[in-house]
Short mmCIF file of C-alpha atoms in Angstrom, two decimals:
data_model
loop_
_atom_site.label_atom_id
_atom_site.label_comp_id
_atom_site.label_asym_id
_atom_site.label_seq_id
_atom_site.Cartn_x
_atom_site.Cartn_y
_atom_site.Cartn_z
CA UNK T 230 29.53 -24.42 31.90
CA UNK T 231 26.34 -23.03 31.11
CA UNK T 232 25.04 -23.56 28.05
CA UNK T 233 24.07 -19.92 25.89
CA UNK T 234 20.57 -19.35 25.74
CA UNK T 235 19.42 -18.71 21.96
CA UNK T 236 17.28 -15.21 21.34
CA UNK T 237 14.94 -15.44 18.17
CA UNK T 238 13.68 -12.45 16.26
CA UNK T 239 11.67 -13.35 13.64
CA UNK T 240 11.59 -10.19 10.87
CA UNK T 241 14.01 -7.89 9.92
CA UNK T 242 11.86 -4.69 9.61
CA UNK T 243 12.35 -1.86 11.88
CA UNK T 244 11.51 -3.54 15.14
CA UNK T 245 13.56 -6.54 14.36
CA UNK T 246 16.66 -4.65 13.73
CA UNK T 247 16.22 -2.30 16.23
CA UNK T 248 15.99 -5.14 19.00
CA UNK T 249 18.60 -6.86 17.61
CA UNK T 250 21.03 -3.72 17.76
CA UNK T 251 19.94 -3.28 21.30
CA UNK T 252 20.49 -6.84 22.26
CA UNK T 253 23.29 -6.86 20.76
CA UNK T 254 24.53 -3.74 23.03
CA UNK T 255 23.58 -5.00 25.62
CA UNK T 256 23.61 -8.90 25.95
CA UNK T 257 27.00 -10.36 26.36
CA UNK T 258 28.63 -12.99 23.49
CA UNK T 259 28.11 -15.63 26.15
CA UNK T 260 25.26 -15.08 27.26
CA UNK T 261 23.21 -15.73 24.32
CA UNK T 262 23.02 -16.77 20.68
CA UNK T 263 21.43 -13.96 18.45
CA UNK T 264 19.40 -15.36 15.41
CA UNK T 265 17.29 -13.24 13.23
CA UNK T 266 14.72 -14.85 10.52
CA UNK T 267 13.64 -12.09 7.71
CA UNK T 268 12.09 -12.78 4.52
CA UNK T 269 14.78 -11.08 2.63
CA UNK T 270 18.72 -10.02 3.89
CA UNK T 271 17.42 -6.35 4.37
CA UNK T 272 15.48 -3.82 6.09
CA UNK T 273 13.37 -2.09 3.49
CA UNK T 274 12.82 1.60 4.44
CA UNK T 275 9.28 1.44 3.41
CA UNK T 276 8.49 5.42 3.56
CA UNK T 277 10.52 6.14 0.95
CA UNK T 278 9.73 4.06 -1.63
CA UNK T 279 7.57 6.78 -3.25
CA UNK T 280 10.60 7.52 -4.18
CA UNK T 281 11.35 4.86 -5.70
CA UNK T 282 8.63 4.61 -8.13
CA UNK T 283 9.52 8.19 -8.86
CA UNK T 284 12.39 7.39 -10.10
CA UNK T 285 14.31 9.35 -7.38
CA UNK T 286 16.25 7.12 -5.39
CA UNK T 287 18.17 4.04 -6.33
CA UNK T 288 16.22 0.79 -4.67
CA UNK T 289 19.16 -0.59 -3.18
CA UNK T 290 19.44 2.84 -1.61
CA UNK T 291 16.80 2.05 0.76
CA UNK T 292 17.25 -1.68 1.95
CA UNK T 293 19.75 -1.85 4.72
CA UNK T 294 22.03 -4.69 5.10
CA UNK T 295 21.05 -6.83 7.90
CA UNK T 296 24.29 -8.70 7.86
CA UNK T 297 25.87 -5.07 8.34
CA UNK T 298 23.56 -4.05 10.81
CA UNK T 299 23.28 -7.21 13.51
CA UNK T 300 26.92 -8.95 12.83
CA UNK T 301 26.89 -10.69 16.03
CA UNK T 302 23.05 -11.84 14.34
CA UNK T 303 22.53 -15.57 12.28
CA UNK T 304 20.64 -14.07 9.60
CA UNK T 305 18.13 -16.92 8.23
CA UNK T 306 16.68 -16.46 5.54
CA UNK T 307 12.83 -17.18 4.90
CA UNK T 308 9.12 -16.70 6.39
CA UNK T 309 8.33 -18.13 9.73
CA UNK T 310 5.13 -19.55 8.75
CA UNK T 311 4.05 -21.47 12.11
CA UNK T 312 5.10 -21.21 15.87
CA UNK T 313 4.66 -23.86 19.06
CA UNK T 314 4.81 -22.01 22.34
CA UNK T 315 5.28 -25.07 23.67
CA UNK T 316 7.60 -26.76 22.48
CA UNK T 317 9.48 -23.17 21.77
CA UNK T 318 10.26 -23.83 18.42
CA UNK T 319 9.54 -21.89 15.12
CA UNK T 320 8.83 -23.53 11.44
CA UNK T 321 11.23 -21.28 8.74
CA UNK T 322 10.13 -21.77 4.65
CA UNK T 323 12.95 -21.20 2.90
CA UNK T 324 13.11 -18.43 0.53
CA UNK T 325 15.50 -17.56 -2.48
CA UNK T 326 15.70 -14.32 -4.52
CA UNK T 327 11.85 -14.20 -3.11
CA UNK T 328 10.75 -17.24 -3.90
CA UNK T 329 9.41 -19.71 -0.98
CA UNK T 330 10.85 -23.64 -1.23
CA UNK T 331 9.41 -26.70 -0.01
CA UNK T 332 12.14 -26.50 2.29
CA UNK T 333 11.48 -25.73 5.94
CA UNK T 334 13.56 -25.98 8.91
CA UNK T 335 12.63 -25.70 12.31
CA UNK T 336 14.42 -23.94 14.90
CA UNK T 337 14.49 -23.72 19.06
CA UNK T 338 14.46 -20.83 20.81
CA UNK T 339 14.29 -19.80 24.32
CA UNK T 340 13.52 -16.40 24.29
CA UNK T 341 11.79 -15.40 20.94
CA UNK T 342 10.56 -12.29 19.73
CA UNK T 343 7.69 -12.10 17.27
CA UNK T 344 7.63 -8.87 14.90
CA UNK T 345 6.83 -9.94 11.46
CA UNK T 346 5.86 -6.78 10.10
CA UNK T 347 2.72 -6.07 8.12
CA UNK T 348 1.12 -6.81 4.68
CA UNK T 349 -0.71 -4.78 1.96
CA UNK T 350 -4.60 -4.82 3.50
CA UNK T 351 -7.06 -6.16 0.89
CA UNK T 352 -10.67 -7.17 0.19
CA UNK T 353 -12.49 -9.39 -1.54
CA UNK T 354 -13.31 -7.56 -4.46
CA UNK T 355 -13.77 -9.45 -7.85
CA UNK T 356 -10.30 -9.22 -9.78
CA UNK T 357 -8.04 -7.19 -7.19
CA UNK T 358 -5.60 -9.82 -6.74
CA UNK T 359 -5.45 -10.47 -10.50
CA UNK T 360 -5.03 -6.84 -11.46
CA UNK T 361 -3.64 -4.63 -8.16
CA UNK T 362 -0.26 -3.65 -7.73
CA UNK T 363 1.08 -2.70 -4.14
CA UNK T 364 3.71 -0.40 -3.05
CA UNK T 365 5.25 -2.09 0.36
CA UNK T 366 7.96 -3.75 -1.23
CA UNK T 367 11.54 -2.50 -3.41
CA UNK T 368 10.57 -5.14 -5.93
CA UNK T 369 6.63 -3.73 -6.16
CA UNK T 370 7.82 0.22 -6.29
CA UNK T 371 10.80 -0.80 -9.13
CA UNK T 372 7.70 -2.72 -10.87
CA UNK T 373 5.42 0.14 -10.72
CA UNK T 374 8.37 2.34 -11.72
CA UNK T 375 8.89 0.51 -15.17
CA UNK T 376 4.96 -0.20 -15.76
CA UNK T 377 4.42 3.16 -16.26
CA UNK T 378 6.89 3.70 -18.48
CA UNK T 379 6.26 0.52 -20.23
CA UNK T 380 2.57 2.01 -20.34
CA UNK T 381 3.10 4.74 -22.09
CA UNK T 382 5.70 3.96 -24.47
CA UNK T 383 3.32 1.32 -25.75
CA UNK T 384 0.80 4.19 -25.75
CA UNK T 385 3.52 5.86 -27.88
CA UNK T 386 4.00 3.28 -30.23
CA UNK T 387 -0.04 3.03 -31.27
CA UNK T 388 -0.60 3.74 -35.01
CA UNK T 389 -2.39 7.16 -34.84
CA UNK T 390 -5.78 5.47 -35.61
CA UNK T 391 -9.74 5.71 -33.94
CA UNK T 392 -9.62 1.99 -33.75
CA UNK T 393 -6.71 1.83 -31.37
CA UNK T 394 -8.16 5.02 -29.15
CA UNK T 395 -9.37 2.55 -26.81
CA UNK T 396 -6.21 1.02 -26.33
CA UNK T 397 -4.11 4.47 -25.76
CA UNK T 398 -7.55 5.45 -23.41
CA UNK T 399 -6.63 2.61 -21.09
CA UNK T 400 -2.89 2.69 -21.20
CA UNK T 401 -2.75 6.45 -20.22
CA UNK T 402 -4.90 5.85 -17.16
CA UNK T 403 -3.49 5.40 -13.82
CA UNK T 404 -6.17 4.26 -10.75
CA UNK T 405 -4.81 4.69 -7.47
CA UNK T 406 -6.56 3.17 -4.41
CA UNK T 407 -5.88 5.13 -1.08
CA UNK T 408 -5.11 8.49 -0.34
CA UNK T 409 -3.35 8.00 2.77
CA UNK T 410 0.50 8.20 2.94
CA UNK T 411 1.22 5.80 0.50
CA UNK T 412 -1.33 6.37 -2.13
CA UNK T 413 -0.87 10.08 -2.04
CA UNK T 414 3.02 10.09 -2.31
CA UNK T 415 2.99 7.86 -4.76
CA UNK T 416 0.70 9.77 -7.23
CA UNK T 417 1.63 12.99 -6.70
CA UNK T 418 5.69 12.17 -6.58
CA UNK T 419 5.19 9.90 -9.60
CA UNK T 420 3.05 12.28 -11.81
CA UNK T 421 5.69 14.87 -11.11
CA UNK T 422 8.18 12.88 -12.17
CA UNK T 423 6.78 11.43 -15.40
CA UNK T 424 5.90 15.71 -16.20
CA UNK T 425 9.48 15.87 -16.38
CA UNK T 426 10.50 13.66 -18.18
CA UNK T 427 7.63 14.12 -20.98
CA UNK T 428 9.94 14.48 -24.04
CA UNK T 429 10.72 10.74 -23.46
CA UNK T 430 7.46 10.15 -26.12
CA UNK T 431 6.65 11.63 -29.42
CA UNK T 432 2.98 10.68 -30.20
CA UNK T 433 1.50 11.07 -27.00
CA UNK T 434 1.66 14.22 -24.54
CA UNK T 435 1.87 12.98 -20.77
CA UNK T 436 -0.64 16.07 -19.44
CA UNK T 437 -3.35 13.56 -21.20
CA UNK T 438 -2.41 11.01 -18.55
CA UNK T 439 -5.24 10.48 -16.31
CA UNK T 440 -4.63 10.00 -12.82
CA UNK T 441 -7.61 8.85 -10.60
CA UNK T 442 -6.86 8.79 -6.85
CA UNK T 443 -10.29 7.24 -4.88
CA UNK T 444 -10.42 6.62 -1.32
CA UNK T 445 -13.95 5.25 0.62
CA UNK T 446 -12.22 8.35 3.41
CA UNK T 447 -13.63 11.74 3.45
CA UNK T 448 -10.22 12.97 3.59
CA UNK T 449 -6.74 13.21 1.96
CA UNK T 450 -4.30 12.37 4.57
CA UNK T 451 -6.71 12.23 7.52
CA UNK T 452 -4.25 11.46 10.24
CA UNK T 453 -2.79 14.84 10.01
CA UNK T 454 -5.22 16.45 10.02
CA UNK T 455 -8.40 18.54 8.18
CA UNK T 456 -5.85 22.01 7.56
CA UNK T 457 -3.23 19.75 5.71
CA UNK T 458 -5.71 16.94 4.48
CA UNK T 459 -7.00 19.92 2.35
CA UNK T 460 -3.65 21.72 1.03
CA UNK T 461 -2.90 18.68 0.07
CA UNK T 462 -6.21 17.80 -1.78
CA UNK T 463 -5.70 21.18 -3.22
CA UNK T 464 -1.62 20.00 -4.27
CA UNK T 465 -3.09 16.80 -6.35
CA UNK T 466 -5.71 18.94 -7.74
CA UNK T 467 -3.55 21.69 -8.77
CA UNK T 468 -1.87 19.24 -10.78
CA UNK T 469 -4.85 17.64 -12.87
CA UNK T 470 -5.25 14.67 -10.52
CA UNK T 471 -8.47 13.59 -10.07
CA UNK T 472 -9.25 12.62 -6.68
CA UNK T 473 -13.08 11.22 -5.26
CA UNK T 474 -13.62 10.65 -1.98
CA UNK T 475 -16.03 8.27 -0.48
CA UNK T 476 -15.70 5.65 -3.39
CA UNK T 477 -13.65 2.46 -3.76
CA UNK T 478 -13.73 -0.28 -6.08
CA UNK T 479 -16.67 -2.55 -6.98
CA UNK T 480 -14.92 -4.76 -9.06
CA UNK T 481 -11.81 -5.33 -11.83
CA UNK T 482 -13.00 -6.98 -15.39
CA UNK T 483 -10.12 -7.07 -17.65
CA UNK T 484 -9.18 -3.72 -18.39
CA UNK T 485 -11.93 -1.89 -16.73
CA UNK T 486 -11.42 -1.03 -13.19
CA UNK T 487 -15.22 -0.35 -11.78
CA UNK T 488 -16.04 2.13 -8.96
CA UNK T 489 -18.68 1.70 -6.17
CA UNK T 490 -20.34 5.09 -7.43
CA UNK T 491 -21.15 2.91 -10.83
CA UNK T 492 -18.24 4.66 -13.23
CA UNK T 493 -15.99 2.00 -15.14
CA UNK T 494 -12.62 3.17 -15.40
CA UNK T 495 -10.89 1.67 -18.71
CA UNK T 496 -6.94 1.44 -17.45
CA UNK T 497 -4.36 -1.13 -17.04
CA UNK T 498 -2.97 0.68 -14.22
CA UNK T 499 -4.01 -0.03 -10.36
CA UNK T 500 -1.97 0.77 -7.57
CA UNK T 501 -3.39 0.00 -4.86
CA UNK T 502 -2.31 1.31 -1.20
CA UNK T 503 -5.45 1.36 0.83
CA UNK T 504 -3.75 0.41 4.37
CA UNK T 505 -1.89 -2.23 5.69
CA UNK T 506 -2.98 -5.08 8.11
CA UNK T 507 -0.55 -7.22 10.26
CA UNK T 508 1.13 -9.92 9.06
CA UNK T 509 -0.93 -13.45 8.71
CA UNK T 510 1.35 -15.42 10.88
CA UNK T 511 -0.52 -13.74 13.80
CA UNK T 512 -3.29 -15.48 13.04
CA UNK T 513 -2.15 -18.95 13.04
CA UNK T 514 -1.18 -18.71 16.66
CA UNK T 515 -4.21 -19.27 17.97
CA UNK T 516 -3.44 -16.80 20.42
CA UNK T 517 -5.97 -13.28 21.21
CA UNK T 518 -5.96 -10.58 18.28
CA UNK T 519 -7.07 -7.39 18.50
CA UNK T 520 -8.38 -5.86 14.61
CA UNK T 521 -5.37 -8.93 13.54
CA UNK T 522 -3.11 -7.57 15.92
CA UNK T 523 -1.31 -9.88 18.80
CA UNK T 524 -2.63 -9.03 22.01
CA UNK T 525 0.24 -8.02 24.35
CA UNK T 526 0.99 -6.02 27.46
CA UNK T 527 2.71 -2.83 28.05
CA UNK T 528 5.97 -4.58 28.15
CA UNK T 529 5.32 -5.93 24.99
CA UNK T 530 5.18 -9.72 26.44
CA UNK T 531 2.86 -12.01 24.81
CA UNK T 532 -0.15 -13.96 27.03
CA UNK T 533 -0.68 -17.14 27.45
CA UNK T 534 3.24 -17.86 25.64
CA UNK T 535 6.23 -18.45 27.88
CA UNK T 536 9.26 -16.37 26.97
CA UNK T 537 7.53 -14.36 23.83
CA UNK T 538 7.19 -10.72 23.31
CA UNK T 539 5.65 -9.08 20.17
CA UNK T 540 6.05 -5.83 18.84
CA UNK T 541 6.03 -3.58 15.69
CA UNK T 542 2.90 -3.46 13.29
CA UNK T 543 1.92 -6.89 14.19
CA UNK T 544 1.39 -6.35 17.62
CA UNK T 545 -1.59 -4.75 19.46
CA UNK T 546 1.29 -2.52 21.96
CA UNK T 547 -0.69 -0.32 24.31
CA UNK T 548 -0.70 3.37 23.70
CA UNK T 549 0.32 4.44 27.27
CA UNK T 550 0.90 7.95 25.51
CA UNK T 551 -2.57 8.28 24.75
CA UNK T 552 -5.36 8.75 27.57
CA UNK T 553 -7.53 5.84 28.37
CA UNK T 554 -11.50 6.45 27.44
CA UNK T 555 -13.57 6.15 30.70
CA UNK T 556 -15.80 3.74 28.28
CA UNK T 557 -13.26 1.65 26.56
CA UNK T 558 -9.85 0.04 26.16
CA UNK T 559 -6.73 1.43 26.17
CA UNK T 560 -5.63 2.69 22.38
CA UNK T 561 -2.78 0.89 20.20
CA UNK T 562 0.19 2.44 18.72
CA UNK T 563 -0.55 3.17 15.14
CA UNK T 564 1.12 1.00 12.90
CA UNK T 565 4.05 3.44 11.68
CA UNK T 566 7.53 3.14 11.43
CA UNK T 567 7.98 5.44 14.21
CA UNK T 568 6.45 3.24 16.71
CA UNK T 569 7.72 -0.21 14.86
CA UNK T 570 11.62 1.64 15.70
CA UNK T 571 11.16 3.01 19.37
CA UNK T 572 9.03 -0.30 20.13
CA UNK T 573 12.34 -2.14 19.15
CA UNK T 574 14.85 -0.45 21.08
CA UNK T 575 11.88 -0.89 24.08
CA UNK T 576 11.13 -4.59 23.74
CA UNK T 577 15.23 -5.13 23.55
CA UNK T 578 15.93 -3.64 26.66
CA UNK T 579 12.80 -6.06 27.68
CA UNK T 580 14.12 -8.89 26.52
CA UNK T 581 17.83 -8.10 28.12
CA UNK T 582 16.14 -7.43 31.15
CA UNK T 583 14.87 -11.16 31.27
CA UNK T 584 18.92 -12.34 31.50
CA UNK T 585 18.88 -10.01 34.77
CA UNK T 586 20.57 -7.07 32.53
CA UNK T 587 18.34 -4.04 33.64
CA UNK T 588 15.09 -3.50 34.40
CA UNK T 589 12.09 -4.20 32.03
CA UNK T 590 9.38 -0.97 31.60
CA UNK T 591 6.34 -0.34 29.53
CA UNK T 592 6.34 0.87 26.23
CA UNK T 593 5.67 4.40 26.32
CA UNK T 594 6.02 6.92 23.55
CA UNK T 595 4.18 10.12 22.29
CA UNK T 596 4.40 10.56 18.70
CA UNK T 597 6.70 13.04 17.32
CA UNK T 598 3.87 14.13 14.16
CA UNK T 599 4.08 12.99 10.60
CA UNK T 600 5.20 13.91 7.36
CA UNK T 601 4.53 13.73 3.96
CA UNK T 602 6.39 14.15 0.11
CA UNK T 603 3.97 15.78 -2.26
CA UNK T 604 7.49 16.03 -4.79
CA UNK T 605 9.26 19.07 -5.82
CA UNK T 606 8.60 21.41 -3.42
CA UNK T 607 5.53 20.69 -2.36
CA UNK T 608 4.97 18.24 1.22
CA UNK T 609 2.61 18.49 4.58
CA UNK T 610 4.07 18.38 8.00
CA UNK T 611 3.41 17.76 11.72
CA UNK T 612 6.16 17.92 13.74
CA UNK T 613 5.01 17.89 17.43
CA UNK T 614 1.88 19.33 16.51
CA UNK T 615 3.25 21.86 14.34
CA UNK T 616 1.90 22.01 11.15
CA UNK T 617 3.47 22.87 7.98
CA UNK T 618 3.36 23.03 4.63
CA UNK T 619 5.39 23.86 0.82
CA UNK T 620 9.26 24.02 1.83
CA UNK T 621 9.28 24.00 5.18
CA UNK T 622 7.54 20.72 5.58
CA UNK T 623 9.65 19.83 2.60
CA UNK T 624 13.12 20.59 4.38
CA UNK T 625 11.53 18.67 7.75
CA UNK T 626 10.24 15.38 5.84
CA UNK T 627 13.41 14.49 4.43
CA UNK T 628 15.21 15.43 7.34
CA UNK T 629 13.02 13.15 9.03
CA UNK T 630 13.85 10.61 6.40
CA UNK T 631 17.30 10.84 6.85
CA UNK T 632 17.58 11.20 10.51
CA UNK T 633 15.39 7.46 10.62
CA UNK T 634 17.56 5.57 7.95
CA UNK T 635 19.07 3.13 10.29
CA UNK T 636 22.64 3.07 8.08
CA UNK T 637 25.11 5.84 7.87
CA UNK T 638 25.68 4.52 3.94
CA UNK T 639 22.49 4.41 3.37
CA UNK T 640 21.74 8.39 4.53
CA UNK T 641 24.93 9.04 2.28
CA UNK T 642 23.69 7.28 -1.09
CA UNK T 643 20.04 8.59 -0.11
CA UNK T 644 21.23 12.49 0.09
CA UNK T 645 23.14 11.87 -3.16
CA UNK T 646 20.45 10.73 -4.91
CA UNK T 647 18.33 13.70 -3.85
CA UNK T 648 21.30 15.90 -4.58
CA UNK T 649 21.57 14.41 -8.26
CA UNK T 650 18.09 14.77 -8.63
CA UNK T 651 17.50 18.01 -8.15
CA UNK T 652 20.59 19.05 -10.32
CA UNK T 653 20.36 16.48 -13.20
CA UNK T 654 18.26 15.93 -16.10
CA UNK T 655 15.14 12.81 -14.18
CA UNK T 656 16.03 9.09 -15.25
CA UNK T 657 13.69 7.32 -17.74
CA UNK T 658 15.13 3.97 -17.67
CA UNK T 659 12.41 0.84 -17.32
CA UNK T 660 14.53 -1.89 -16.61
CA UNK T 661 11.84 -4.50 -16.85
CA UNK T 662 13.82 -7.17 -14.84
CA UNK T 663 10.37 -8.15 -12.82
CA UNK T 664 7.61 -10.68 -14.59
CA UNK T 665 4.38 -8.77 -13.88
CA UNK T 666 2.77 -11.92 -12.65
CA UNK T 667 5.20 -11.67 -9.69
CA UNK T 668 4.65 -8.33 -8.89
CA UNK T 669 1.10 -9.03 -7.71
CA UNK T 670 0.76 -8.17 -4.10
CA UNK T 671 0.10 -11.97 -3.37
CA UNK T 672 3.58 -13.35 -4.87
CA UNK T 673 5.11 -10.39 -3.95
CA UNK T 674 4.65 -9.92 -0.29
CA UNK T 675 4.18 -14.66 -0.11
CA UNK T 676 0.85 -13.64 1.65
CA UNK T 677 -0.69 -17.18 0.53
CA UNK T 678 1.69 -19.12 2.59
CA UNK T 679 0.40 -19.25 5.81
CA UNK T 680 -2.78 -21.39 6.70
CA UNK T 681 -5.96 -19.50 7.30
CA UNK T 682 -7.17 -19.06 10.43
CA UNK T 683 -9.68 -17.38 12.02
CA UNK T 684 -8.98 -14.31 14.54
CA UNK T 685 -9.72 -15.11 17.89
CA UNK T 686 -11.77 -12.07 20.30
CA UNK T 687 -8.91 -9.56 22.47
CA UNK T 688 -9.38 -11.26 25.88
CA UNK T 689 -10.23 -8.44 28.55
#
């Protein structure tokens, strides 16, 4: 009797479950022993958690059950935090409710596949980590959620005094950092939603909420676009948000957020969504990199490491799609969930193929266009190269949205949610059950766990 080969796949974002369902369709019970290592017991459907901090959809609304999705999966869970090629085994830190142990356990694996996901991209500016909040996980957009809130009741609250103006000043001031998808959803869903629910307060009025939105980008929403970039521009606007272009942050000193163009910005509010960068266990492989993403080919199959593929955001995959420059490299696949999805179907097939179930092929997909929520009826749109705008690109987004949520449930108690929000009066509940201190982008995404390495030059 032959002994079952074990299959590895360590994350449980959209390329881990994806390859996992695919393996799972594909690879006999005998033939191999499915494991999956994720941080947490769920897929987090990261593009809607604008949502979240808007108050529109229930968290647990948009993290899929792993243990639903991949049943014929071991779910561990914890952070793979070091890998040996050769010796083909993995080093797992144990987490609990989020928290990493001292606990580790290492695991064997013949055929593994590497797709840790990505991480909030930051720089060293003076007092970021101390102050910044991110949006790229359920506990940061619930956080952000009830800070606001929190914010302004305290606002509220404040004796109606000159010596406390300074106070109210900072509390009803929001900085966001990033006017890409994540940054831009989030302020303009988020300001909608606190318009809405204004008579929550009694001292203050929320239209004196100032809303900064800064990006070191010449453009809102570049990647669709200069057309949409500027209806949406013209969206925040509309709405009293201030948004500069071409400026970033110099530095955070207590409450003061400072910009690069010399204005100090007196808030206790900083979201900050300016990109994403692959996960750091990439860079302990000492393996090639390309911008801090694993180097792999068009089949998704790692260099230099026996019986390892990589794909998803943490992977440098090819862009067969795209046309090769007579003076340079092939592109990447942008790191979007729509790549991170098809890449694990792809790679799973790949992987089955290496049991002598079909055949494996390169990774080739043409992006189907983006979207994006501006709230109420507002969004911009580029389906196949269509663009759109207002309700149309409204209707298209969420169909989008619901179309990609990898759970019938979860399409169900996400449509409800959207039903009961456009029907019922907004919620205004801050919950409160995170400690700010873990709600920093550091604690909150256990970026500090792996050991730093240097990235080593793309080879070829």
């Amino acid at each position: 009797m032959v002994d079952r080969q074990r299959v590895v796949i360590v994350g449980g974002g959209f390329t881990g479950l994806y390859a996992g369902k695919k393996l799972e369709k594909l690879l006999p019970a005998s033939a191999a022993e499915l494991v999956i290592v994720s941080p947490t017991d769920h897929l987090t459907y990261s593009p809607l958690l604008p949502d979240v901090t808007a108050s529109v959809i229930e968290p647990r609304h948009v993290a899929v059950s792993l243990r639903q999705a991949l049943p014929r999966h071991k779910l561990v869970v914890g952070h793979t935090t070091s890998v040996d090629p050769e010796a083909k085994t993995i080093t797992i830190s144990k987490s609990e409710r989020g928290v990493v142990s001292d606990e580790t356990q290492v695991l064997s694996y013949d055929k593994l596949l590497l797709a840790p996901g990505a991480v909030t991209r930051r720089f060293p500016i003076p007092g970021v980590s101390e102050s910044a909040r991110g949006v790229k996980t359920i506990t940061e957009a619930a956080f952000v959620r009830d800070h606001l809130l929190s914010q302004l009741d305290a606002a509220d609250s404040l004796p109606d005094d000159p010596r406390f103006d300074a106070e109210r000043a900072e509390r009803m001031t929001v900085v966001a950092v990033g006017a890409g998808y994540t940054g831009t959803e989030i302020v303009a869903q988020t300001h909608r939603w606190l318009s809405r629910v204004a008579d929550r307060w009694s001292s203050i009025d929320v239209r004196d909420v100032k809303w900064l939105l800064i990006d070191v980008a010449p453009a809102v929403l570049p990647e669709l676009g200069p057309r949409l970039g500027q209806y949406a521009l013209s969206a925040l606007k509309g709405r009293g948000i201030d948004v500069r272009l071409g400026v970033s942050v110099a530095s955070v000193e207590g409450n003061v957020v400072n910009l690069t163009d010399g204005t100090p910005v007196p808030s206790r509010t900083l979201i900050w969504g300016a990109g994403i960068m692959a996960n750091p266990l990439m860079g302990t492989l000492g393996l090639p990199l390309d911008r801090g993403r694993l180097v792999v080919d068009a089949m998704m199959k790692v260099a230099g490491a026996e019986d390892v593929w990589a794909a998803g955001d943490a992977a440098a995959v090819p862009d067969l799609a795209k046309p090769k420059p007579a003076d340079g490299p092939q592109p990447i696949t942008p790191p979007t969930a729509q790549h991170a999805q098809r890449q694990g179907t792809a790679v799973g097939k790949n992987i089955a193929a290496a049991f002598g179930i079909g055949q494996a092929a390169d990774y080739v997909h043409k992006d189907l266009g983006l979207v994006a929520d501006l709230g109420g009826g507002t969004a911009v749109a580029k389906p196949l190269g269509i663009e759109m705008t207002g309700l149309p690109a409204k209707i298209v987004a969420r169909g989008y949205h619901l179309y990609a949520l990898p759970a019938m449930s979860n399409r169900i108690r996400v449509l409800t949610d959207w039903a009961l929000h456009a029907v019922l009066p907004p919620q205004a509940v801050a919950l409160n059950q995170t400690r700010p201190e873990d709600a920093l982008i550091t604690p909150a995404q256990n970026t500090d766990i792996y050991p730093k390495a240097e990235e080593k030059p793309k080879v070829g």
